[in-house]
Structures are given as structure tokens and as C-alpha cells.
CSV table of C-alpha atoms in Angstrom, one decimal:
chain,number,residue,atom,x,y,z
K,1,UNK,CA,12.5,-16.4,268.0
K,2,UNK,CA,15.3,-14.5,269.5
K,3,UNK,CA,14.9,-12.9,272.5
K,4,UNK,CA,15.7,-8.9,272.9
K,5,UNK,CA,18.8,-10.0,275.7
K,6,UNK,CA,20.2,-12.4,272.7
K,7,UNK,CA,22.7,-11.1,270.6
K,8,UNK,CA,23.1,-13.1,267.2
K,9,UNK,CA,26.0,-14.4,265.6
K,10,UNK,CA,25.3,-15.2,261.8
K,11,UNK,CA,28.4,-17.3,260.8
K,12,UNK,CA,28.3,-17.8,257.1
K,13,UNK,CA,29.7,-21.2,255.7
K,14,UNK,CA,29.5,-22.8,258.8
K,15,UNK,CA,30.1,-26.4,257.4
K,16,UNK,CA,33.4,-26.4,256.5
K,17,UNK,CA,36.2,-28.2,259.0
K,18,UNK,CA,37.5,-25.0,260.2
K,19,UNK,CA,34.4,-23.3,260.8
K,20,UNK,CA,33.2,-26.3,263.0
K,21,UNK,CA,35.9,-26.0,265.2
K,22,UNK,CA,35.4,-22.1,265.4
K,23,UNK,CA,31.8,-22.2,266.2
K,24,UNK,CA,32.2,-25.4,269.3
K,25,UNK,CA,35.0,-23.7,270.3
K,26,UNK,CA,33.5,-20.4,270.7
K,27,UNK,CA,30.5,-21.5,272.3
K,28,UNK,CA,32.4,-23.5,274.7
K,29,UNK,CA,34.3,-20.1,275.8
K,30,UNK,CA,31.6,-18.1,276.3
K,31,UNK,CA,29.1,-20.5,278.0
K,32,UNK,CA,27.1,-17.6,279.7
K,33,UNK,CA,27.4,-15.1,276.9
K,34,UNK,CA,23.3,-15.2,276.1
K,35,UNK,CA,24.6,-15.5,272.2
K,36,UNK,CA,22.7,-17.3,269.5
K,37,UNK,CA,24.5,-18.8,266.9
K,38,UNK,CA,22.6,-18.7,263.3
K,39,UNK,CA,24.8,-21.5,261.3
K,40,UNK,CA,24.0,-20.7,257.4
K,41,UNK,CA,25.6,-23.7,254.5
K,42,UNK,CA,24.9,-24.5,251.4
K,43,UNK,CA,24.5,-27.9,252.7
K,44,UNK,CA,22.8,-27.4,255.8
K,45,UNK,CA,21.9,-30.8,256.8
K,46,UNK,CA,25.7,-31.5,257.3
K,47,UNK,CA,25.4,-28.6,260.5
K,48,UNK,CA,22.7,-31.2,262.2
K,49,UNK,CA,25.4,-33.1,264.2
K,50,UNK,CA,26.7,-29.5,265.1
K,51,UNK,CA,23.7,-28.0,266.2
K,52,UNK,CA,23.0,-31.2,268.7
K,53,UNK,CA,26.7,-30.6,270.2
K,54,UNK,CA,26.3,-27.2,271.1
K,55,UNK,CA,23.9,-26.5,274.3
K,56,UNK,CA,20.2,-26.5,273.7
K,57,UNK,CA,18.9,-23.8,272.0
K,58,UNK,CA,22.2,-22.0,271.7
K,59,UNK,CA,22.3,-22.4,267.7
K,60,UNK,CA,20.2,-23.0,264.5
K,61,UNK,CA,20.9,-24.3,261.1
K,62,UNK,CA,19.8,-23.0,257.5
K,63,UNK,CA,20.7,-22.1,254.4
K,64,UNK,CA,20.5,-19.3,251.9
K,65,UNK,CA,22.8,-18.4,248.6
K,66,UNK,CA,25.0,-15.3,249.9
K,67,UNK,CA,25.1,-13.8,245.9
K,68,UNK,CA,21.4,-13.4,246.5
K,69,UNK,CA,21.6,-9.9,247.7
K,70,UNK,CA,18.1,-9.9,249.5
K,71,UNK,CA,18.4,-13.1,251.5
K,72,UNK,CA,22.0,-12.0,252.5
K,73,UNK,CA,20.4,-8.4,253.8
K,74,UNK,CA,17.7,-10.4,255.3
K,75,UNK,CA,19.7,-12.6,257.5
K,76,UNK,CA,22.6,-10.2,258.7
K,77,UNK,CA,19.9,-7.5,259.6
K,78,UNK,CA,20.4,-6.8,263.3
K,79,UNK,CA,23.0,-9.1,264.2
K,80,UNK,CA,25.8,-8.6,266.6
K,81,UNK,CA,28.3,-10.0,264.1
K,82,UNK,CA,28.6,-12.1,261.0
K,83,UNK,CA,31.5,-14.3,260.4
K,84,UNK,CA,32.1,-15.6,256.8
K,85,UNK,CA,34.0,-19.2,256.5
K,86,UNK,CA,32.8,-19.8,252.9
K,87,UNK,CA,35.2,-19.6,250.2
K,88,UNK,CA,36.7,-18.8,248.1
K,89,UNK,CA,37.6,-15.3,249.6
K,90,UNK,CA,37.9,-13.6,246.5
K,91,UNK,CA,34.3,-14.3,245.7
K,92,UNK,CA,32.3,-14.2,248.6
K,93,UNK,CA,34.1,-11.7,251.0
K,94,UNK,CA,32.9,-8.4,249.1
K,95,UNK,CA,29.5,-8.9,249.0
K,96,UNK,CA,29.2,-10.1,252.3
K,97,UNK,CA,31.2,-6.7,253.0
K,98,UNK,CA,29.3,-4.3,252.0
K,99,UNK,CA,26.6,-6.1,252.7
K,100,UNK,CA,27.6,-5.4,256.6
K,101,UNK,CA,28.5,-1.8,255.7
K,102,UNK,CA,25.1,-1.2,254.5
K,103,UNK,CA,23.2,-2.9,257.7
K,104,UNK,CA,26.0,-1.5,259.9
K,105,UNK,CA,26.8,-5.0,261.5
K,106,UNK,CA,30.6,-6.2,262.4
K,107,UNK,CA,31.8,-8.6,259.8
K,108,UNK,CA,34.9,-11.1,260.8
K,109,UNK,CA,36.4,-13.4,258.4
K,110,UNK,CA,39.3,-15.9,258.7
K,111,UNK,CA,40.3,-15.1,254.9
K,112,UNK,CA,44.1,-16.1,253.7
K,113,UNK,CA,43.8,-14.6,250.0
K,114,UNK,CA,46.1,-11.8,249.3
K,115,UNK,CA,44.0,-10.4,246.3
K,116,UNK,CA,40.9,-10.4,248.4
K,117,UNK,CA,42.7,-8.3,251.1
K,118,UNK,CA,43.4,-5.8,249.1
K,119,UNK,CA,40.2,-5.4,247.2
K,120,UNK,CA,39.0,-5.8,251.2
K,121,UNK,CA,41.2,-2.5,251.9
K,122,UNK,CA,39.6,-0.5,249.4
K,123,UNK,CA,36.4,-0.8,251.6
K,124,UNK,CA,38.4,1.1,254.8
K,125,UNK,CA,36.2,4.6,253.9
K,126,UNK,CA,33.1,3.2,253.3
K,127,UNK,CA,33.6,1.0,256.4
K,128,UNK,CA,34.5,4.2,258.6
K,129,UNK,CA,31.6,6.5,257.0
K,130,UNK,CA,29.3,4.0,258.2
K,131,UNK,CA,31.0,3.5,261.9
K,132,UNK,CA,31.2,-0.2,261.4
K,133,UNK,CA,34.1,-2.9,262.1
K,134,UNK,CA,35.8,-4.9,259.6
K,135,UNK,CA,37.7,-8.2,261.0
K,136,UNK,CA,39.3,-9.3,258.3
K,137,UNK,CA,42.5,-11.6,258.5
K,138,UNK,CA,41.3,-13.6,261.8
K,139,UNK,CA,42.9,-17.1,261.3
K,140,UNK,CA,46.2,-18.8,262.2
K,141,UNK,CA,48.0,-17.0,258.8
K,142,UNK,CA,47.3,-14.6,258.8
K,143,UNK,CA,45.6,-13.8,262.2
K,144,UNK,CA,47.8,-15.2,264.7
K,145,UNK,CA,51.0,-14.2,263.2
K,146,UNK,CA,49.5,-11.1,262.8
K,147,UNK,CA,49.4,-10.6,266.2
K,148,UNK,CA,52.6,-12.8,267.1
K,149,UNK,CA,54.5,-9.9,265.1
K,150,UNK,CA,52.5,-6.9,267.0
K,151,UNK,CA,53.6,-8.7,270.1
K,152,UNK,CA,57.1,-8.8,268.8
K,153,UNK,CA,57.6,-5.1,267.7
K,154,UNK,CA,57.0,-4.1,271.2
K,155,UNK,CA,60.2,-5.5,272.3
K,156,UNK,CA,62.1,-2.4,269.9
K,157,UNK,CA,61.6,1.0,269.1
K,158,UNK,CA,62.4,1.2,265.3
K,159,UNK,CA,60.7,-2.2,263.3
K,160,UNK,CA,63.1,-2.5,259.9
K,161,UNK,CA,62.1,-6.3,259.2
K,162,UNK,CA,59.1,-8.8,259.6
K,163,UNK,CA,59.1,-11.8,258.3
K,164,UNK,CA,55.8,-14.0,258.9
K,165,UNK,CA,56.7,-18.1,258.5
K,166,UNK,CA,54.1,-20.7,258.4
K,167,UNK,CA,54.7,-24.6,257.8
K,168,UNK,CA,51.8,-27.4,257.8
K,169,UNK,CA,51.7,-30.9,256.7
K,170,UNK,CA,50.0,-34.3,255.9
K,171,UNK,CA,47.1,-35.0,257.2
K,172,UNK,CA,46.4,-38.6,256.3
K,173,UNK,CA,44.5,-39.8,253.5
K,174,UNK,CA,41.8,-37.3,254.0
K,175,UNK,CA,40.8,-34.8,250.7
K,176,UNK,CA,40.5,-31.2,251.1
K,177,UNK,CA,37.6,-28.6,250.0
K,178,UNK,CA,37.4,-27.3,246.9
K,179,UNK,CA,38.4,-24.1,247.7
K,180,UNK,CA,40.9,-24.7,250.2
K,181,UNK,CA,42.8,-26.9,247.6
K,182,UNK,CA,42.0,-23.6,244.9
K,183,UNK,CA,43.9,-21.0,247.4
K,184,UNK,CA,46.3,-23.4,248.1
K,185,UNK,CA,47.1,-23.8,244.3
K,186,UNK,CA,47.1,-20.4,243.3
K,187,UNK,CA,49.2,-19.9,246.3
K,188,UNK,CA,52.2,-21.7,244.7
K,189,UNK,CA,52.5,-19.5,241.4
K,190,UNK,CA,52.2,-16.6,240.0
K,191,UNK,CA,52.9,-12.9,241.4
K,192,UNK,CA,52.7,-11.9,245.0
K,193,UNK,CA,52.7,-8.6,246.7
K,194,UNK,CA,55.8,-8.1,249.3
K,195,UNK,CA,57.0,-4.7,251.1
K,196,UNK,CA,60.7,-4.2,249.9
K,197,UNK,CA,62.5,-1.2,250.9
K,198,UNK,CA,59.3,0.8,251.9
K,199,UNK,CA,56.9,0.2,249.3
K,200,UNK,CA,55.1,-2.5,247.5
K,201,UNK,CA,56.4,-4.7,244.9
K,202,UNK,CA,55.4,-7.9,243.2
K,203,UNK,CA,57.4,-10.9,243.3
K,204,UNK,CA,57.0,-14.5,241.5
K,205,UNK,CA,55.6,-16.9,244.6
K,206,UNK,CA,58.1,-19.4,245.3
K,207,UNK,CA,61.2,-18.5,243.8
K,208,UNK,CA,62.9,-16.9,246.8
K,209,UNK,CA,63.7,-19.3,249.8
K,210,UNK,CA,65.3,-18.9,253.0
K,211,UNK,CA,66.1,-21.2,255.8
K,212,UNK,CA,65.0,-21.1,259.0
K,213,UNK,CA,65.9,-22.4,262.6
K,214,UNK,CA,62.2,-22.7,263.7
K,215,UNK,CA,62.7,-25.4,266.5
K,216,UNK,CA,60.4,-27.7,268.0
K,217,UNK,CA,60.8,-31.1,265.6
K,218,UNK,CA,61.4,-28.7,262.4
K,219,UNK,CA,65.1,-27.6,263.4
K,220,UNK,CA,66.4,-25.7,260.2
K,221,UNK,CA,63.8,-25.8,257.6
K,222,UNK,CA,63.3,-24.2,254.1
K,223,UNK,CA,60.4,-21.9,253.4
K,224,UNK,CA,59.2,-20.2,250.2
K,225,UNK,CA,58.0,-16.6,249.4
K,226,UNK,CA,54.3,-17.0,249.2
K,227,UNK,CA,51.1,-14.6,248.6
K,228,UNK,CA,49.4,-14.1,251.6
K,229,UNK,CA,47.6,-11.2,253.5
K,230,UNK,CA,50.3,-10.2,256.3
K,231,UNK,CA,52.4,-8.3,253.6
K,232,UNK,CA,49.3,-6.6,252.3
K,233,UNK,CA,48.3,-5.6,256.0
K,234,UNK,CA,51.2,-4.8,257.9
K,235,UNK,CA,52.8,-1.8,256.0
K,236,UNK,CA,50.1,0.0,257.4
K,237,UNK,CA,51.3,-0.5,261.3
K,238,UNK,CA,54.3,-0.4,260.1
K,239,UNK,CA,55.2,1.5,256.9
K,240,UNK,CA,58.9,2.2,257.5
K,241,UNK,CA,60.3,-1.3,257.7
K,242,UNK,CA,62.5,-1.9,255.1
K,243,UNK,CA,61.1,-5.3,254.5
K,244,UNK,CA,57.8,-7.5,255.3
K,245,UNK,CA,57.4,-11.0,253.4
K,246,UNK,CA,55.9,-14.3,254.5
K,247,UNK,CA,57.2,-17.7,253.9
K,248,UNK,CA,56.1,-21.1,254.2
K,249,UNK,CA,56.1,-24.6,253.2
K,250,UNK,CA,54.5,-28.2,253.0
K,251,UNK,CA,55.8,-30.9,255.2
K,252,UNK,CA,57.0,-33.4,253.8
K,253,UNK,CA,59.2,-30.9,251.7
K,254,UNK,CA,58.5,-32.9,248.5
K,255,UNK,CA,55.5,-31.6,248.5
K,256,UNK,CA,56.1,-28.6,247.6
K,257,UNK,CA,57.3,-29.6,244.4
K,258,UNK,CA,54.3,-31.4,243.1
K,259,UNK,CA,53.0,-28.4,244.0
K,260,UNK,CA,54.3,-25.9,242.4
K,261,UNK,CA,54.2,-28.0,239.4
K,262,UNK,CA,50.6,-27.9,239.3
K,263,UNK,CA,50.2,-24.2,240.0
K,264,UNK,CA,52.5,-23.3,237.2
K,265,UNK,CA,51.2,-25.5,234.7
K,266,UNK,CA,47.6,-23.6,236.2
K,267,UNK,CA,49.1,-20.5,236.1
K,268,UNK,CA,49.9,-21.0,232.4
K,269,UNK,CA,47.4,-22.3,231.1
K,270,UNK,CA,48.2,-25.8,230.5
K,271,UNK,CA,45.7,-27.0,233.2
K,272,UNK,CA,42.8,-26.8,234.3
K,273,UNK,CA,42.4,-25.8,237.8
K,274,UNK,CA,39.2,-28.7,238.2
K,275,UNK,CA,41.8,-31.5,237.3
K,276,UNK,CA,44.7,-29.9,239.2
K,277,UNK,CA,42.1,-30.2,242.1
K,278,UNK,CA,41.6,-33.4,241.9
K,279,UNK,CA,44.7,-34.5,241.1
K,280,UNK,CA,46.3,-33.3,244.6
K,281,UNK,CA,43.0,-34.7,246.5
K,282,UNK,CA,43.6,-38.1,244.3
K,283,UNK,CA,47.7,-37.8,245.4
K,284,UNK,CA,46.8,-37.1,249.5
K,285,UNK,CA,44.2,-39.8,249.4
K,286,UNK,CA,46.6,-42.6,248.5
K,287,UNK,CA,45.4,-42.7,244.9
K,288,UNK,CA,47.5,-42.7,241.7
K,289,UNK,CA,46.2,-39.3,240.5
K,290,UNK,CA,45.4,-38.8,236.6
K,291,UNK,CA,48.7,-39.5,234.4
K,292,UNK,CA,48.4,-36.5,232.0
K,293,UNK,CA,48.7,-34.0,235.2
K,294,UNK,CA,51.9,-36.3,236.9
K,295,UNK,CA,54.6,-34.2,234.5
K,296,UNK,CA,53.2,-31.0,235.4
K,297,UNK,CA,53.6,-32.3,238.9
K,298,UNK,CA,57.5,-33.9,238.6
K,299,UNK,CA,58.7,-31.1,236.7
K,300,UNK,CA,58.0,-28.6,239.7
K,301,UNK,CA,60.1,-32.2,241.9
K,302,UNK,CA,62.6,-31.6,239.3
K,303,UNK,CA,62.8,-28.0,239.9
K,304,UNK,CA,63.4,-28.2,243.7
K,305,UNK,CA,66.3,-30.6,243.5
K,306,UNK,CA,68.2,-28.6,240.5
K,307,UNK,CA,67.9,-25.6,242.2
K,308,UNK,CA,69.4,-27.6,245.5
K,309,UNK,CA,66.5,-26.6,247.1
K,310,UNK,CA,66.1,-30.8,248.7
K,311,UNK,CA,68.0,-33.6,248.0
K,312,UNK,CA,67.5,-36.1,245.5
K,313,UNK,CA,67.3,-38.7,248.7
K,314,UNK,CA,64.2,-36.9,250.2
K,315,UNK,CA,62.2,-37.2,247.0
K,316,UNK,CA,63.1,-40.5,246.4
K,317,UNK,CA,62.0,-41.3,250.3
K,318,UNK,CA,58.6,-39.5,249.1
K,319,UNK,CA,57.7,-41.3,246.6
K,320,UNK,CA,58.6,-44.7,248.6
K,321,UNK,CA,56.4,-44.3,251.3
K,322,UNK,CA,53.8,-42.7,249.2
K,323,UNK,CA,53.9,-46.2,247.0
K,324,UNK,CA,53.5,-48.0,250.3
K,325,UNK,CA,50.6,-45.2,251.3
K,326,UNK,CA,52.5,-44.4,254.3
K,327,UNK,CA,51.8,-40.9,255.9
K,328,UNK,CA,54.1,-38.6,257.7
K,329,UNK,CA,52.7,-37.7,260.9
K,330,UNK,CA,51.0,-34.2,261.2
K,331,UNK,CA,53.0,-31.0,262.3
K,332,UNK,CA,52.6,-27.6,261.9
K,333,UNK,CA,53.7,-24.1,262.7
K,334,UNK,CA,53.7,-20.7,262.8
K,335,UNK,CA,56.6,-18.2,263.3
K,336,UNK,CA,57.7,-14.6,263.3
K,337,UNK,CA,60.7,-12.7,263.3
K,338,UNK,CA,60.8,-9.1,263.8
K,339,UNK,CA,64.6,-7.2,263.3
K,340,UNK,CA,64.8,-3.9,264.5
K,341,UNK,CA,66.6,-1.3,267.0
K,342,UNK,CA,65.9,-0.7,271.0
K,343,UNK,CA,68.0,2.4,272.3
K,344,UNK,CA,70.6,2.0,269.4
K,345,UNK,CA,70.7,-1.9,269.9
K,346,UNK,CA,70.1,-4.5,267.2
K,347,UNK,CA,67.4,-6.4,268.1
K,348,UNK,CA,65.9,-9.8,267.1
K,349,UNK,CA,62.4,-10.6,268.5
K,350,UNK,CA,60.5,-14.0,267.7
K,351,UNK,CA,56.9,-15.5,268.6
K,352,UNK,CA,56.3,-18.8,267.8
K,353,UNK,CA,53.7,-21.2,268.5
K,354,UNK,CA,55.7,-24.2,270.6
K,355,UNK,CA,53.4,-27.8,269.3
K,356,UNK,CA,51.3,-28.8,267.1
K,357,UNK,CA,50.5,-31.8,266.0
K,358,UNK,CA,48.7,-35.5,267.0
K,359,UNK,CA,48.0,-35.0,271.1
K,360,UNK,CA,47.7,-31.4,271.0
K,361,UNK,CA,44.9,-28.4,271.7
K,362,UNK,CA,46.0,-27.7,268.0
K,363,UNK,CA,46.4,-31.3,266.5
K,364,UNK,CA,45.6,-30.5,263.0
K,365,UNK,CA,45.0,-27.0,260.6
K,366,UNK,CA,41.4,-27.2,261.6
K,367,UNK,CA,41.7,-27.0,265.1
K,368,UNK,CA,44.7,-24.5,264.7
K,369,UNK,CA,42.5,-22.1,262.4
K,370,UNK,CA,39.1,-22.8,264.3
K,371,UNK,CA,41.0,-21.9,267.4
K,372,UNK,CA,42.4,-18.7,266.5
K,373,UNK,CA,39.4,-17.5,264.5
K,374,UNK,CA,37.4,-18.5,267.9
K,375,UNK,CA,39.8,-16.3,269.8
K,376,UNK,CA,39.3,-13.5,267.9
K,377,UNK,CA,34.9,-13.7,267.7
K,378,UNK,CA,35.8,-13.7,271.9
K,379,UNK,CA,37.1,-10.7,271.6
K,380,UNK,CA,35.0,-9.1,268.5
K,381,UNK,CA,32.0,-9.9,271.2
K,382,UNK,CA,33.8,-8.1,273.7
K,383,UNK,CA,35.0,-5.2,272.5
K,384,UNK,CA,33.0,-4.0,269.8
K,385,UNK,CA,32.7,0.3,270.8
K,386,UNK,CA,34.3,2.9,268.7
K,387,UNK,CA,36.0,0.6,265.8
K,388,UNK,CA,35.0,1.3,262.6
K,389,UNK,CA,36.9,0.9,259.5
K,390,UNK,CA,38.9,-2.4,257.5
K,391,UNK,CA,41.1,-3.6,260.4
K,392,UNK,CA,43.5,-6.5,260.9
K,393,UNK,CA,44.4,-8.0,263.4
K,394,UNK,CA,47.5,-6.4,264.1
K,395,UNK,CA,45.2,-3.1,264.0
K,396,UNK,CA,42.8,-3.9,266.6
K,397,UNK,CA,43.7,-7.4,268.8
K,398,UNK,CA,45.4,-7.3,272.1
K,399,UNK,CA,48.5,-9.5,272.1
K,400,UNK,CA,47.8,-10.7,275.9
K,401,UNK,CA,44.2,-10.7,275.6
K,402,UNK,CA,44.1,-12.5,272.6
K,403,UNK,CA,46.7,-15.3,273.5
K,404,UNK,CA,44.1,-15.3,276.7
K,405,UNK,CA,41.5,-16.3,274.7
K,406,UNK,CA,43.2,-18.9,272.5
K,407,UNK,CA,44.7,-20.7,275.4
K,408,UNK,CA,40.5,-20.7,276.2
K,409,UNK,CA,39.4,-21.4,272.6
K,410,UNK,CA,42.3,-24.1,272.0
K,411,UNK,CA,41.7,-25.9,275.7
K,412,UNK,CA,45.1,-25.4,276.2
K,413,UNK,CA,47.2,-24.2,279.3
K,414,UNK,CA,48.4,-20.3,278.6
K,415,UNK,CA,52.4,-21.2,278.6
K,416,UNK,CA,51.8,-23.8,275.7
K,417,UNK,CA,50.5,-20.5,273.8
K,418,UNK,CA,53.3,-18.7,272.5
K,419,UNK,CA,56.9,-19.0,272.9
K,420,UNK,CA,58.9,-15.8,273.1
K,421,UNK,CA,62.7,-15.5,272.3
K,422,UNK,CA,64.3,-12.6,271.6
K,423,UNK,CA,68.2,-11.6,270.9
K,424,UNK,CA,69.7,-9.8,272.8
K,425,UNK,CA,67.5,-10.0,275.8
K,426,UNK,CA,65.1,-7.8,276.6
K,427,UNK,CA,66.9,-7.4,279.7
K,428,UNK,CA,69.6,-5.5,278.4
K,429,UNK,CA,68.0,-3.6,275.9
K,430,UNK,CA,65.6,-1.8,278.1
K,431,UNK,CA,66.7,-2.5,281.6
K,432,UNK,CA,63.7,-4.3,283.2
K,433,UNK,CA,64.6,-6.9,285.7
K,434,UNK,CA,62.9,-9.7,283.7
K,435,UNK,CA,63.3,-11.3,280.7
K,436,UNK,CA,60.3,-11.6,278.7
K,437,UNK,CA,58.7,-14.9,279.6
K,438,UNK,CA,56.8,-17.7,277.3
């Protein structure tokens, strides 16, 4: 039984890779925080491992079906927050919403989905009537980029351009969830919702590409217009910039190609999204992957190399080491760049994250995502009073609080956070007698 000085934490979906690292890495930054962890799965036997590496008594593990309105009231009743890991957002985040609305209990997620977000936004009244916080948004993309671009904007006074860049890559022959793998697909087609000239459009995901210099062992690389949250968020914060978008990309850049292949045949109708699931899990885990889906998938190869978007050499280097099941090693990143105008100055202002990869606080997307998400329960916990309403991040987190917290979360020293470059310096354009520092 929970004691009255215990403050519960229902996390929701707790199994999954990137929830595990969340809830260790949590716990492990707020050792004297008197919070008890209630760990809910559909398969709850695979949280026994977690349970034993968490202090004693700190958490418990069960299991209930979230669609069953009474068992979901039940177990959120009275709890300080509940964070929902279990997927796919565009399912189980509303219920779980107003589930919170109606008990009055905080609610954080780490949901990616664009269409999710929006139908998440439409909750903002409701949410406020009943004086209770919405997290939504509280991952690496969005989440920390959310709050890499907040970060940025304070370098200028006007904000006329954001554009949110994320790029992740093999992991080894390892498959991927269901529902990760189901996002990620319907990620690569279809229409997605951008701010263009200060409103809302939709584009078609994928067919606009831009390069860019994002350092670290990337150098120049080319990203792809994608649906994701940050462009359904930010025009809030920021409703007069002429232009918010994200971009990103699979490393190796092949990749990208088989994928969009398979979302567009998806998309259309000419697949189902079961077998384009398992095709991509078959293809990552060194497997030859079912022959009827591989046209779908070289016609989206085919695509990238007419429209010169890679060379002919790099797909052909694929495909050799993928016939020798050779992996490239892991990286990742995330990046922002905010344009705008300090005292009547052009202004370019970019976060990004400096490593990640193998021997890192962030080696893979787990850790990345269970970091952040962890960083962002800290503060939840923290700072709960007087929020009420759908917020992002970029609505509510504290840039040097929450990079605080993910040096904490992502055992990592504070400089290897965030890197911070911005042209032309901020020294000049506001006449402080530092530059702003990493």
C-alpha cells in the first residue's frame, strides 16, 4: 500500500525499450524523491527484471487494458502523474487524456504522431476548465528540439524561421515494435502538416529535401520533410514565423528509400501495413524480407537516385554490405535552426545535440528518448502548480533547467548536453561581453 508521503507515478506501457530507459533513469535522478512507480504492460512479466533494478520497494508491476475505461479510472485515480509509453499515439493517447482530465491528474507522454497532436490540441479547453496539465510531446523529437528551438529564439527578437532536424540510424540486427515500425512507416508518405507563410498547409512527406551542415561525423547531410509534432506545436509560441518544418532522415541514406517505397505502396493501397512491418524488421534483422514487397521497396531506391537525391555508388555500397550482413555503426542527432532578427541584425541561432552514438550517455534511440522523456517527468514532479491546459514543451520546459536534468537523466557531464552556435555572435548583436557558451 502506498503511503500518504508517496506520490505515485502510473507510467502506462512501461515495457517497451524506451520506456525502460525513462523509468531507470528517472528513478536514478531522483533517489530521495519518496515516489512510487506503478509500471502497467500488456505483458507485465517482461517489467520483472525492471522492477528488481530499481531500489526496493520503489516500483510495482501489473497490467490492465487502457480501452477499458473503468480499470483505466481506477488506476490513474489519485496519482501524481501518469506517463503513457504505449502506442500507437493515435489510439491510446485520447483516452488516456481525458481520462486524466476527468480525475484531474497530470498526464505526460513522449508521443511523435502529428495527427495525434492535433486531435491532442483540441483537448487545450477541457484541459484548462479542469485545471489540469497536459505534457504532451516529451521525447527527443519532438521534446528536446522543442526546447533546443525555445532556447534558440531567445538569442533574437523577431523568430521568421524554425526548422527542427533529426537523423538516426542502424541499430544492428535487432527488430523494432510494432508500432514504432507503424509511425515510422506512415511517417514516410502521405500528407503532412507544415507552417508556411503564417498559416498551416499540408505538404506530401518526403518530397522536399534540403541539405544540411549538421557536424559532428554527419558533415553536410540530406534530410526530408516529414510529419511530426514540432510543426503542429510551435505556431502557437510562435505564430508569426514565416516558416516552421522538420526534417529528417535514416542513416545509412539508402534507407530512406526502401522506405519510402513501402510507405507509398501503404499509403496506396497496394500493401498491407502487417507485411510492410515485417518486411522492414525481416530487412534490419539480416533477413531476405518477402519478394512480393522488395519492388515496392526498390522503386522508392529508384526514386532517390533519379531525383539525384544519393548516388548510384551509395546504394550499390548498401546493398553490398547488407548481402554480407554488415551493419553501419549507430549515430544519431538532433538539430535546430532558428533565423530571425536582433536589433535589425540577421540572425542565425542553432542547438544541437554534440554525440551520439556507441560509448555515449545517449548510445542508441532508446537511451536518447528515455533520457529526455526522464528529463522532462524531473521537472513535471517539480513544478507541477498553476499549469493547466495541452502544453508542449516549448510551452512550459525551462531550457537551462531542462538541459540540467538531461545531463542528470543521460549520466552525462552538462557541456556534452547541447552545443550552441549562433551567426553572427551573440556578442554583437546584443552587446553582452560573452558569447553564448556550449
Amino acid at each position: 500500500m502506498t503511503s500518504k508521503a508517496e506520490k505515485r507515478i502510473v507510467f502506462i506501457g512501461a515495457a517497451g525499450e524506451m520506456a525502460r530507459v525513462a523509468i531507470e533513469r528517472f528513478a536514478g535522478a531522483v533517489p530521495n524523491g519518496n515516489w512510487k512507480l506503478e509500471l502497467y504492460d500488456i505483458r507485465p512479466e517482461k517489467l520483472d527484471d525492471l522492477v528488481r533494478k530499481l531500489p526496493p520497494g520503489v516500483a510495482t508491476a501489473g497490467s490492465f487494458d487502457l480501452f477499458d475505461k473503468a480499470a483505466l479510472r481506477t488506476a490513474i485515480d489519485g496519482a501524481a502523474l501518469v506517463v503513457l509509453a504505449a502506442g500507437p499515439y493515435l489510439r491510446t493517447a485520447e483516452p488516456v487524456m481525458e481520462a486524466c482530465i476527468e480525475k484531474r491528474v497530470p498526464y505526460l507522454d513522449l508521443g511523435d504522431d502529428e495527427a495525434s497532436t492535433r486531435a491532442a490540441l483540441d483537448l487545450d479547453a477541457q484541459a484548462k476548465a479542469a485545471g489540469v496539465p497536459i505534457f504532451v510531446c516529451c521525447g527527443t523529437s519532438p521534446g528536446l528540439t522543442n526546447v533546443m528551438a525555445a532556447d534558440a529564439a531567445r538569442d533574437m527578437d523577431t523568430v521568421e524561421r524554425i526548422e527542427v532536424c533529426w537523423a538516426t540510424g542502424d541499430e544492428g540486427p535487432v527488430p523494432y515494435g510494432r508500432a514504432v515500425l507503424d509511425h515510422a512507416i506512415r511517417g514516410f508518405a502521405g500528407p503532412c502538416h507544415t507552417w508556411e507563410n503564417g498559416r498551416s498547409v499540408v505538404h506530401q512527406t518526403f518530397l522536399e529535401s534540403d541539405v544540411f551542415d549538421l557536424g559532428n561525423s554527419f558533415g553536410h547531410f540530406r534530410l526530408f520533410e516529414c510529419a511530426h509534432p514540432e510543426s503542429v506545436t510551435m505556431p502557437r509560441r510562435w505564430p508569426d514565423a514565416d516558416r516552421i518544418r522538420v526534417l529528417g532522415a535514416l542513416d545509412p541514406a539508402p534507407i530512406n528509400g526502401v522506405m519510402r517505397g513501402v510507405a507509398v505502396a501503404v499509403e496506396s493501397g497496394k500493401l498491407p501495413m502487417d507485411d510492410a512491418i515485417d518486411f522492414i524488421n525481416d530487412v534490419v534483422c539480416d533477413k531476405t524480407g518477402s519478394l512480393k514487397v522488395w519492388p515496392h521497396a526498390l522503386k522508392g531506391v529508384w526514386g532517390t537516385v533519379r531525383r539525384r537525391e544519393i548516388k548510384a555508388s551509395a546504394v550499390l555500397k548498401y546493398f553490398w554490405s547488407a548481402a554480407r550482413k554488415k551493419h553501419a555503426d549507430f549515430r544519431g542527432i538532433n538539430y535546430v535552426r532558428v533565423t530571425g532578427e536582433r536589433e535589425g541584425v540577421k540572425v542565425v541561432s542553432i542547438r544541437r545535440l554534440p554525440v551520439s552514438g556507441p560509448g555515449t550517455a545517449w548510445s542508441d534511440m532508446a537511451a536518447g528518448t528515455g533520457s529526455a522523456t526522464a528529463a522532462f517527468m524531473v521537472l513535471a514532479v517539480t513544478d507541477l502548480g498553476g499549469r493547466a491546459g495541452v502544453l508542449a514543451p516549448e510551452d512550459w520546459a525551462d531550457p537551462e533547467a531542462f538541459y540540467e536534468a538531461l545531463a542528470r537523466t543521460g549520466n552525462s557531464p552538462l557541456t556534452d548536453v547541447i552545443e550552441a552556435v549562433v551567426r553572427p555572435s551573440t556578442v554583437l548583436t546584443s552587446g553582452r561581453s560573452s558569447a553564448v557558451q556550449p
